[in-house]
Coordinates of C-alpha atoms and ligand atoms in Angstrom, one line a residue:
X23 CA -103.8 85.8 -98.6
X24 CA -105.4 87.2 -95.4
X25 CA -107.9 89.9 -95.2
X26 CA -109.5 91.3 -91.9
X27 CA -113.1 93.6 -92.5
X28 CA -112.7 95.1 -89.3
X29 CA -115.1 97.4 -87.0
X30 CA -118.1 96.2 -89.2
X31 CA -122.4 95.6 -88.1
X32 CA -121.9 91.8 -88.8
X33 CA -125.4 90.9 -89.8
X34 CA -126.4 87.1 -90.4
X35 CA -129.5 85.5 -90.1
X36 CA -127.6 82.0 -90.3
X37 CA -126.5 82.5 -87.0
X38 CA -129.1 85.4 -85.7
X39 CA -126.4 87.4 -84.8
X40 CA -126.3 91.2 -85.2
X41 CA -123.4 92.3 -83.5
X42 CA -120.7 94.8 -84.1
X43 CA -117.4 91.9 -85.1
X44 CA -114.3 91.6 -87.3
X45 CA -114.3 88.9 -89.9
X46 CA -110.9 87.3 -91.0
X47 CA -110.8 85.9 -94.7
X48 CA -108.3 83.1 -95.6
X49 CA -108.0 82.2 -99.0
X50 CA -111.7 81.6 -100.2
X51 CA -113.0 80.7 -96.5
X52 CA -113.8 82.7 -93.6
X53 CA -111.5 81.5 -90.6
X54 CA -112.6 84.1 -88.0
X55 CA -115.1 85.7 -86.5
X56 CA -115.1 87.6 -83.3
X57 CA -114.7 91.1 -81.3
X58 CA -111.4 93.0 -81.8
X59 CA -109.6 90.5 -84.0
X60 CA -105.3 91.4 -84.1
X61 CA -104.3 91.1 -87.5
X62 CA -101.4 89.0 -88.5
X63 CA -98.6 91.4 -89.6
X64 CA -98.7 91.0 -93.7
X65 CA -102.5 91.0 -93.8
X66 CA -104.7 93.0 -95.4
X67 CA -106.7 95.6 -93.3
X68 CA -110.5 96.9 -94.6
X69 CA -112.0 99.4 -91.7
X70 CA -115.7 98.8 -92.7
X71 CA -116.7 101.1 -90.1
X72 CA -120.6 102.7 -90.4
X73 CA -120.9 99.8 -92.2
X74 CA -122.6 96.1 -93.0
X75 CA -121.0 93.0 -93.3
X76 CA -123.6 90.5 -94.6
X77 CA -123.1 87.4 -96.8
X78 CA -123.4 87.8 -100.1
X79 CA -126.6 88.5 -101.6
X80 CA -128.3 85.8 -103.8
X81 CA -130.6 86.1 -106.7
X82 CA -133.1 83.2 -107.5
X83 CA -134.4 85.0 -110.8
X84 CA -131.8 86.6 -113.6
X85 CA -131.8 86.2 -117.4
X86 CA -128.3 86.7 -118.7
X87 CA -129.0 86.0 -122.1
X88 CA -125.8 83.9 -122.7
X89 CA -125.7 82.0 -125.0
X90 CA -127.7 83.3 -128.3
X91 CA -128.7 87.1 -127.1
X92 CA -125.5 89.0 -126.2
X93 CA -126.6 92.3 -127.7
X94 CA -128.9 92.5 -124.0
X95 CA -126.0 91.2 -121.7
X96 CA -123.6 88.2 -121.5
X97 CA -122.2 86.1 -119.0
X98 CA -119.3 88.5 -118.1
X99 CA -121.3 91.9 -118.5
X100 CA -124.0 89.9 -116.0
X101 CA -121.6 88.9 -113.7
X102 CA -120.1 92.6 -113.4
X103 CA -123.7 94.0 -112.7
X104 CA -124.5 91.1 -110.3
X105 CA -121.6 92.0 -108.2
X106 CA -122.0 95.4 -109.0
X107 CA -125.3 95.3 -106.7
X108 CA -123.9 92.7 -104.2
X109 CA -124.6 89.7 -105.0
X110 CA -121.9 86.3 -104.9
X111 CA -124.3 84.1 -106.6
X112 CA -127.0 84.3 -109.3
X113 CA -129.4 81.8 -111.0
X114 CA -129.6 82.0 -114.9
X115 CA -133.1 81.5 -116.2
X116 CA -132.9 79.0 -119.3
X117 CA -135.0 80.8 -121.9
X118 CA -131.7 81.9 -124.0
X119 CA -131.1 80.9 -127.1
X120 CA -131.0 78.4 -127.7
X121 CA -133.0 77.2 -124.5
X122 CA -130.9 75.2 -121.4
X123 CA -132.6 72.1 -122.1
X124 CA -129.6 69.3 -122.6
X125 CA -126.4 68.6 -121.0
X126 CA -124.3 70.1 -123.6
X127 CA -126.1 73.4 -123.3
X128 CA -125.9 73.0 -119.9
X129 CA -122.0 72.7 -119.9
X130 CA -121.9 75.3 -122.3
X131 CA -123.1 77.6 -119.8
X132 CA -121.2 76.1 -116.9
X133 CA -118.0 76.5 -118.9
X134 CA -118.6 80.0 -119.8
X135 CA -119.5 80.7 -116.6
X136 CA -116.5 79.7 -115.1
X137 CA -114.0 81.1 -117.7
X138 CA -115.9 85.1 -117.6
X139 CA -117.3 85.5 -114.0
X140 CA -115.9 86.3 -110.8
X141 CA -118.8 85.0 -109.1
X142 CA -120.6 81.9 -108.7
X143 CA -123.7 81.2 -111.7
X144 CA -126.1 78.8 -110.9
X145 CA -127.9 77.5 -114.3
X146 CA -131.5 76.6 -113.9
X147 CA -133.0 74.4 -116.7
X148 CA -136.2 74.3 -118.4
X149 CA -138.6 71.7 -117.8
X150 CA -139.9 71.0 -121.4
X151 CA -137.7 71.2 -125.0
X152 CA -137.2 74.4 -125.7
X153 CA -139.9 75.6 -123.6
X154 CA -142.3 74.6 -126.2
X155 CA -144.7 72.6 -123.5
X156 CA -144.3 69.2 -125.4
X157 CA -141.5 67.2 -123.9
X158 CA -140.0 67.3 -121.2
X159 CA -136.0 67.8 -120.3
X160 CA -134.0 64.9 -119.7
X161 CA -134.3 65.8 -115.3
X162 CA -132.2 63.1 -114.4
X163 CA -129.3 64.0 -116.4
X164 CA -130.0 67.9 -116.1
X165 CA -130.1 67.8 -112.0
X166 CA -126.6 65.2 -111.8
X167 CA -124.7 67.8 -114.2
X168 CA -126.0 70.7 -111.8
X169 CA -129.1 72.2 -113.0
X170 CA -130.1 74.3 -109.6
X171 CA -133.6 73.8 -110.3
X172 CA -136.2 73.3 -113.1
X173 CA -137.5 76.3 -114.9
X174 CA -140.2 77.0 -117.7
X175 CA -139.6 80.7 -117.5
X176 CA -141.3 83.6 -119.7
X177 CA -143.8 80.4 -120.4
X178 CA -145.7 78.3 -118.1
X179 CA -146.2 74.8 -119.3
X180 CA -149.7 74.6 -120.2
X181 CA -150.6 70.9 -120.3
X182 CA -151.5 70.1 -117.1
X183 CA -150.7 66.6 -117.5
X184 CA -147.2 67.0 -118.7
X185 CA -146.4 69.4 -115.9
X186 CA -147.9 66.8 -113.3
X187 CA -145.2 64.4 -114.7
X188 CA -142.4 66.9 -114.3
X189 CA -144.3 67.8 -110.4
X190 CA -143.8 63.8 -110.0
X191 CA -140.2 63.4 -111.3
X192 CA -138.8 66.6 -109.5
X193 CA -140.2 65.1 -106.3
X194 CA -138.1 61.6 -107.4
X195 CA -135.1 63.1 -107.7
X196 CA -135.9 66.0 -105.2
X197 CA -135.4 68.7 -107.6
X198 CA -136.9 72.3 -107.3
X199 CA -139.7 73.9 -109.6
X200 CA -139.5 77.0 -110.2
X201 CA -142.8 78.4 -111.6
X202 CA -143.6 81.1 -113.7
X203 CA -147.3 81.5 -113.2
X204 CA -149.4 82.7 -116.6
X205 CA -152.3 81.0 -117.7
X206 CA -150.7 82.7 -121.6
X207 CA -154.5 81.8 -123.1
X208 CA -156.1 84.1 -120.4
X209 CA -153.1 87.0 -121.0
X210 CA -155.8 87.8 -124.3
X211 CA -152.1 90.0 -125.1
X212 CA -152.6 92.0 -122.2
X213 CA -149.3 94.1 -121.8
X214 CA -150.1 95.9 -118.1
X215 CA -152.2 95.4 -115.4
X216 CA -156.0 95.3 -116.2
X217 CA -157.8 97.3 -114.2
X218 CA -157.6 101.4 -114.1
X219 CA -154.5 101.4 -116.1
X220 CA -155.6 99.1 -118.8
X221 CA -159.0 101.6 -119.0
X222 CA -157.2 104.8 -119.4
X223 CA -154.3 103.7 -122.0
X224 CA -157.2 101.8 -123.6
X225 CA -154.9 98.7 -124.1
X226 CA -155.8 94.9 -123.3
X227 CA -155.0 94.4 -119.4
X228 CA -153.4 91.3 -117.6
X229 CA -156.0 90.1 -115.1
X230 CA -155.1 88.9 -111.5
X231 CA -156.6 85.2 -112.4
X232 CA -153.3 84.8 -115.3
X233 CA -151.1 84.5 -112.5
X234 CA -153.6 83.1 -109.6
X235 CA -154.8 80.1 -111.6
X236 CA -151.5 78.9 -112.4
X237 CA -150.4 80.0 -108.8
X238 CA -153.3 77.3 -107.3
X239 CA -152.4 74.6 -110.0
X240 CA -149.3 74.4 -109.5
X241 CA -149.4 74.5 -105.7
X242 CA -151.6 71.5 -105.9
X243 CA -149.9 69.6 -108.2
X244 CA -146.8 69.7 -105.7
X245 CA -148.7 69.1 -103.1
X246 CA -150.2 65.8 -104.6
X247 CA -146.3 64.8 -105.4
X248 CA -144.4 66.2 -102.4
X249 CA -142.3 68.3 -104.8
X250 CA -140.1 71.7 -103.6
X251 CA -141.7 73.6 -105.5
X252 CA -140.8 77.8 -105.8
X253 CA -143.3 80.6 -106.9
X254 CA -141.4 83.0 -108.5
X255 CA -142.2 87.1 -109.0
X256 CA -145.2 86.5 -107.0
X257 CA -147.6 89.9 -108.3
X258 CA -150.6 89.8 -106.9
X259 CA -152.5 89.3 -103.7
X260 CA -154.3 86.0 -104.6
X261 CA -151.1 84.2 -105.4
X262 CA -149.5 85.1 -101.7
X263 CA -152.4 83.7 -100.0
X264 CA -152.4 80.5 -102.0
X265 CA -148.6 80.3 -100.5
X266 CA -149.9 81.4 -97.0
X267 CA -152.3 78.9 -97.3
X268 CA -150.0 76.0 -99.6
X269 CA -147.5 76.5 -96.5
X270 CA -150.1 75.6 -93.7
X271 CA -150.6 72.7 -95.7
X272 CA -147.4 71.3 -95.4
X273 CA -146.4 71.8 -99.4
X274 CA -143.4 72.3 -99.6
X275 CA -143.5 75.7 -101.3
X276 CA -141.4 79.0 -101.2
X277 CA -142.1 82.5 -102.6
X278 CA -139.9 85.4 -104.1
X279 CA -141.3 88.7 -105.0
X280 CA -139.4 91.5 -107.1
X281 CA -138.7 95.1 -105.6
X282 CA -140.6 96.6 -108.6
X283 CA -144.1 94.7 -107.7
X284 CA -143.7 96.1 -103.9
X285 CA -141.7 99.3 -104.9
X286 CA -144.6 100.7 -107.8
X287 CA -148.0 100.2 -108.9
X288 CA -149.8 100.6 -112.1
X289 CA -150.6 103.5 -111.3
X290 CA -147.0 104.8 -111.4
X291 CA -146.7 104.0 -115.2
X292 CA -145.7 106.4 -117.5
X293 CA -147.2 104.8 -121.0
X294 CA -144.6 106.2 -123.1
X295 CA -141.7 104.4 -121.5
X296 CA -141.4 100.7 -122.3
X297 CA -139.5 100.7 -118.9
X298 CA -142.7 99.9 -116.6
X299 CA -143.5 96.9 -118.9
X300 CA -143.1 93.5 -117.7
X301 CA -144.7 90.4 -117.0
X302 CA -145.9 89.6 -114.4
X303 CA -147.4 94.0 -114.9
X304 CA -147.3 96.6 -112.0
X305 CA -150.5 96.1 -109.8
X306 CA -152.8 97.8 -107.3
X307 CA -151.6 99.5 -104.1
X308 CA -153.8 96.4 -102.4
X309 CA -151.1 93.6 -104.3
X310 CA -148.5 95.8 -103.4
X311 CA -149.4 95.9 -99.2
X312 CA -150.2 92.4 -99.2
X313 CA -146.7 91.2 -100.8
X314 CA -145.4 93.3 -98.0
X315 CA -147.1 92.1 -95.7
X316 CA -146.3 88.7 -97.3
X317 CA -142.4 89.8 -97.0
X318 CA -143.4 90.4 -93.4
X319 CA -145.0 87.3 -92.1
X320 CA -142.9 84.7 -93.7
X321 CA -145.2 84.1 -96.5
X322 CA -143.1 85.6 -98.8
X323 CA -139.4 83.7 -98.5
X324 CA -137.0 85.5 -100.8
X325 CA -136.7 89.0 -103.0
X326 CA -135.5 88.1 -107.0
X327 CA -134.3 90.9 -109.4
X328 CA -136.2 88.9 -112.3
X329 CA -133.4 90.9 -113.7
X330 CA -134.6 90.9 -117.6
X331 CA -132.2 93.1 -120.2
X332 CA -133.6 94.2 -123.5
X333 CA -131.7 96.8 -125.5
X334 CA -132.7 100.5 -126.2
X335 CA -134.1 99.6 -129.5
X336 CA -136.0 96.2 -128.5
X337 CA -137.8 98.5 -125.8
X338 CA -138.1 101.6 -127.7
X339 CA -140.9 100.1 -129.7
X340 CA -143.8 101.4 -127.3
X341 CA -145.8 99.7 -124.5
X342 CA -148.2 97.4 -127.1
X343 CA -144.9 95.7 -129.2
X344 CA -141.7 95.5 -126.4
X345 CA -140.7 92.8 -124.9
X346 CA -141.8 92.5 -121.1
X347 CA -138.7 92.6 -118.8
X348 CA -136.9 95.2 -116.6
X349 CA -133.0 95.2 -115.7
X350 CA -132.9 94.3 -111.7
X351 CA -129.1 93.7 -110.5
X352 CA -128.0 97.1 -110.0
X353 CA -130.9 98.4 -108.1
X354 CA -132.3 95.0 -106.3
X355 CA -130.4 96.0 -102.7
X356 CA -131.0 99.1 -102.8
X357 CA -134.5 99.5 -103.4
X358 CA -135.5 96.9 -101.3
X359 CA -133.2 98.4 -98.8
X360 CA -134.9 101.9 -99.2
X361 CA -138.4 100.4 -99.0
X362 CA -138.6 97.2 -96.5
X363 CA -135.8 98.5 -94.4
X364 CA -135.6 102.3 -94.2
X365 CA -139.4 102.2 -94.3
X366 CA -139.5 100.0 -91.3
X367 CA -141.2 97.3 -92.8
X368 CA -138.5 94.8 -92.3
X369 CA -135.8 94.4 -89.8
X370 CA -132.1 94.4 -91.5
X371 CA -131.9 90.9 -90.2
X372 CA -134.8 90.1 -92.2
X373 CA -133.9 91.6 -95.6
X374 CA -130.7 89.7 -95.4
X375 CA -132.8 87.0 -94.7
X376 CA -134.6 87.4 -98.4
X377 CA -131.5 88.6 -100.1
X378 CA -129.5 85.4 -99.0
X379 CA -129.7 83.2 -96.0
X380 CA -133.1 82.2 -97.5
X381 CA -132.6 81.7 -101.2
X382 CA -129.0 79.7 -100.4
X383 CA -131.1 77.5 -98.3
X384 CA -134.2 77.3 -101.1
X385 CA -131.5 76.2 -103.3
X386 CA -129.3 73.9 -101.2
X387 CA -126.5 75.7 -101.5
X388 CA -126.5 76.9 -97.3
X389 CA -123.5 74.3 -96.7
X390 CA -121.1 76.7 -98.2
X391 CA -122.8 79.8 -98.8
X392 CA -125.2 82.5 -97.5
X393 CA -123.5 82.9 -94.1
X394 CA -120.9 85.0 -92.5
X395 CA -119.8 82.0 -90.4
X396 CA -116.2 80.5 -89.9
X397 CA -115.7 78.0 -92.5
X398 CA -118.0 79.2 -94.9
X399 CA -116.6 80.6 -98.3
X400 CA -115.8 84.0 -98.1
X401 CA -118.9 85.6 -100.1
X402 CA -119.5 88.9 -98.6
X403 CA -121.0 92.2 -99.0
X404 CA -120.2 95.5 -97.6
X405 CA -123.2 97.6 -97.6
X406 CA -123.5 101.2 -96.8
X407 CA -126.4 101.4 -95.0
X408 CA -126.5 105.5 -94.8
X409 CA -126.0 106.6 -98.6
X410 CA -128.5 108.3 -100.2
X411 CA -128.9 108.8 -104.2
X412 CA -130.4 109.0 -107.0
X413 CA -130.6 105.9 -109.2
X414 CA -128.1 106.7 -112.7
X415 CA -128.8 104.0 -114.8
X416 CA -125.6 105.4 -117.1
X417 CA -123.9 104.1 -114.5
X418 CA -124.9 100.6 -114.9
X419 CA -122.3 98.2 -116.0
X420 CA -125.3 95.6 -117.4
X421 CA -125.3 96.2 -121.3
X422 CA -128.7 96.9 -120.9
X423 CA -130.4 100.5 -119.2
X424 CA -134.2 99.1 -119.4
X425 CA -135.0 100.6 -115.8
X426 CA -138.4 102.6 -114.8
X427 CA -136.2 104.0 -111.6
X428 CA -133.8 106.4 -113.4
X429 CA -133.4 109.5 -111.4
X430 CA -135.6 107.3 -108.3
X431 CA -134.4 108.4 -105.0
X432 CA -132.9 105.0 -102.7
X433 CA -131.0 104.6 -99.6
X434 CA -128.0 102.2 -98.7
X435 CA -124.7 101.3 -101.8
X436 CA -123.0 98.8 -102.1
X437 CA -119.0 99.1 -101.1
X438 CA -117.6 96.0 -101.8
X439 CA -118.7 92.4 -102.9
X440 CA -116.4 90.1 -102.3
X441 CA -116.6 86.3 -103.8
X442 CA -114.6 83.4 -102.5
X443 CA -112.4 86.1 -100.8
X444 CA -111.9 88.3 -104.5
X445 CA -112.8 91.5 -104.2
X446 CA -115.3 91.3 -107.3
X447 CA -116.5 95.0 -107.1
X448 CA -115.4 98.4 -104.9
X449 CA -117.3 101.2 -104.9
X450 CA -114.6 103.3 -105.9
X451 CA -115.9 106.4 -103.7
X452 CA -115.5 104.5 -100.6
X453 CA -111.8 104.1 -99.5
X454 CA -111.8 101.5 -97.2
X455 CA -108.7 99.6 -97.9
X456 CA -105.7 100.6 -96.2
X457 CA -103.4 97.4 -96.5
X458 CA -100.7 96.3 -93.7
Ligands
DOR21 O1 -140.7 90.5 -117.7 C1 -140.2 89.4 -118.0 N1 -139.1 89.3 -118.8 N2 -140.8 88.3 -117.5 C2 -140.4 87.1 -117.8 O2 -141.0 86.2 -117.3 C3 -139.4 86.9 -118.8 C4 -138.5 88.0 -118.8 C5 -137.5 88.0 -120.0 O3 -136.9 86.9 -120.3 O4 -137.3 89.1 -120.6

């Protein structure tokens, strides 16, 4: 099967090139890339005109709840919102149910994966039995059956000392950390940010040092080791200078942040809906400027949904007793989009940088993915760059609807998302196909 997106803004950090091309897709690879391409009669013909052709975006941070917690989303409905909101590859958080901490769960997962999504699932695996901070995974075994990285998500593992023997094995086998930063004894059940928020709803607040602390340990626990080790939904400003500063170092650390923490602060909560509740909470206008500026100066490396459904009835249960955790997928592009790029923070060449040149190469998977290069597998993304809407989370395909940014104005769609050549997800306004 050959496919030509033709008359397209190519846009590829891989390759810094920003030019207007035609791509040819053969099979799952791309075979051409170049200025005014002649199609091979029997082909098919997309005129992405007006719009971008970018490699597929990539999220570090999702929870798909497969296996053990279907009512929020499974490994099909997860996949449909991931392409849904462009992305060709997503890496599955282990805190299911049970927990990703063996091989056999870790097949499970893989198998599923294979047999219900159209696009590619990374599995990342906890770092202690079933995240309960005692004992830690098997590593070896987990990493040589394909666990992307190492993961104590929703938790952080509190014993220092067991942690610094995970740091010192994942530098062994050069494995990545991924580190959820909460010092849980310091959290005191805080469910938002403490500060003005926390006064005027008169509810225990999160404080800045339940991230930080964790942020600092863990940086110099890697650094002691040599380990990769990746800071994920970085909130505050503390924890991006303690990258800024790990990096000129020489540890070897990387940074995500989510659009919500650089897209809202606490400020913008409304108490009554559950939806502004996760963890890390919505901070200060101060966090928010210095993530962006983090996103700006290379601090920061990659944006991460942190994409976290919960039903209607797990988060209709009021701020004190839901469950922290927002849905991400189908809103991650374009709110960053909206904010970084039609606010002129970022160029477009950087937020493609975030959304998937980075994270492919943060996760060694930049071999065959995260490029729109000849030989590469065809994972691409059309993007609209002009739309403008309001965000209808009816619309979403997730099973879950726990967003704060219904009826929130963004720029720029998705139109297609295409994975190993498929076509996984078309905007079904957008008629670009017009086959030969
Ligand atoms: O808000 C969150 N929700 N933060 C986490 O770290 C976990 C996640 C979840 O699993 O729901």
């Amino acid at each position: 099967m050959k496919r030509y997106l033709m008359n397209g803004r190519v846009i590829n950090p891989a390759t810094n090139q920003d030019d207007y091309l035609d791509v040819k897709l053969e099979d799952n690879r791309i075979t051409e890339v170049g200025k005014h391409l002649i199609p091979e009669n029997g082909s098919e013909i997309l005129d992405v005109e007006g719009c971008f052709v970018l490699p597929g975006f990539i999220d570090l941070h999702v929870h798909l709840r497969d296996p053990g917690l279907i009512h929020k989303e499974d490994m099909e409905s997860g996949s449909r919102a991931a392409a849904k909101g462009g992305f060709t590859t997503v890496c599955a958080m282990p805190n299911t149910l049970p927990v990703i901490d063996t091989v056999n769960r870790l097949s499970y997962v893989q198998e599923r994966a294979k047999k219900c999504s159209g696009i590619h699932i990374e599995q990342i695996s906890a770092v202690t039995m079933e995240q309960k901070g005692t004992e830690l995974v098997d590593m070896k075994a987990m990493s040589e059956h394909g666990a992307i990285g190492f993961s104590e998500d929703g938790q952080s593992v509190a014993d220092v000392a067991l942690y610094a023997d995970a740091m010192k094995q994942a530098a062994e086998l050069d494995v990545l950390i991924m580190a959820h930063c909460e010092d849980k004894k310091l959290l005191r059940g805080g469910v938002l940010n403490e500060g003005v928020a926390s006064k005027r709803f008169g509810v225990p607040g999160i404080s800045h040092a339940v991230e930080d602390i964790i942020a600092a340990r863990d940086i110099f626990l890697a650094n002691d080791y040599g380990t990769r080790l990746h800071l994920c939904h970085c909130s505050t400003a503390g924890s991006v200078e303690l990258v800024r500063m790990a990096k000129k170092m020489g540890v070897h650390v990387t940074a995500e942040v989510c659009p919500h923490h650089f897209t809202m602060t606490d400020e913008d909560i409304t108490y009554e809906d559950a939806n502004f509740k996760m963890n890390p909470p919505l901070r200060t206008k101060a966090d928010v400027q210095a993530l962006i500026q983090g996103l700006q100066d290379g601090t920061i490396d990659a944006i991460a949904s942190d994409h976290a459904p919960h039903s209607v009835e797990e988060k209709s249960k009021g701020f004190l007793h839901s469950p922290f955790g927002i849905v991400g997928l189908e809103t991650s592009a374009a709110l960053s989009y909206h904010t970084l790029v039609a606010g002129g923070v970022l160029t477009p060449m950087q937020w493609v940088e975030k959304m998937s040149w980075n994270p492919s190469r943060i996760i060694r998977i930049d071999q065959e993915r995260g490029s729109v290069e000849v030989g590469k597998l065809a994972d691409i993304m059309i993007w609209d760059p002009k739309a403008e809407y309001p965000v209808n989370v009816n619309e979403f395909v997730s099973k879950s609807k726990n967003s704060p940014y219904a009826g929130r104005r963004v720029t720029g769609r998705v139109v297609m998302t295409i994975c190993e050549g498929n076509i996984v997800y078309q905007d079904a306004s957008y008629a670009v196909s017009d086959g030969v």
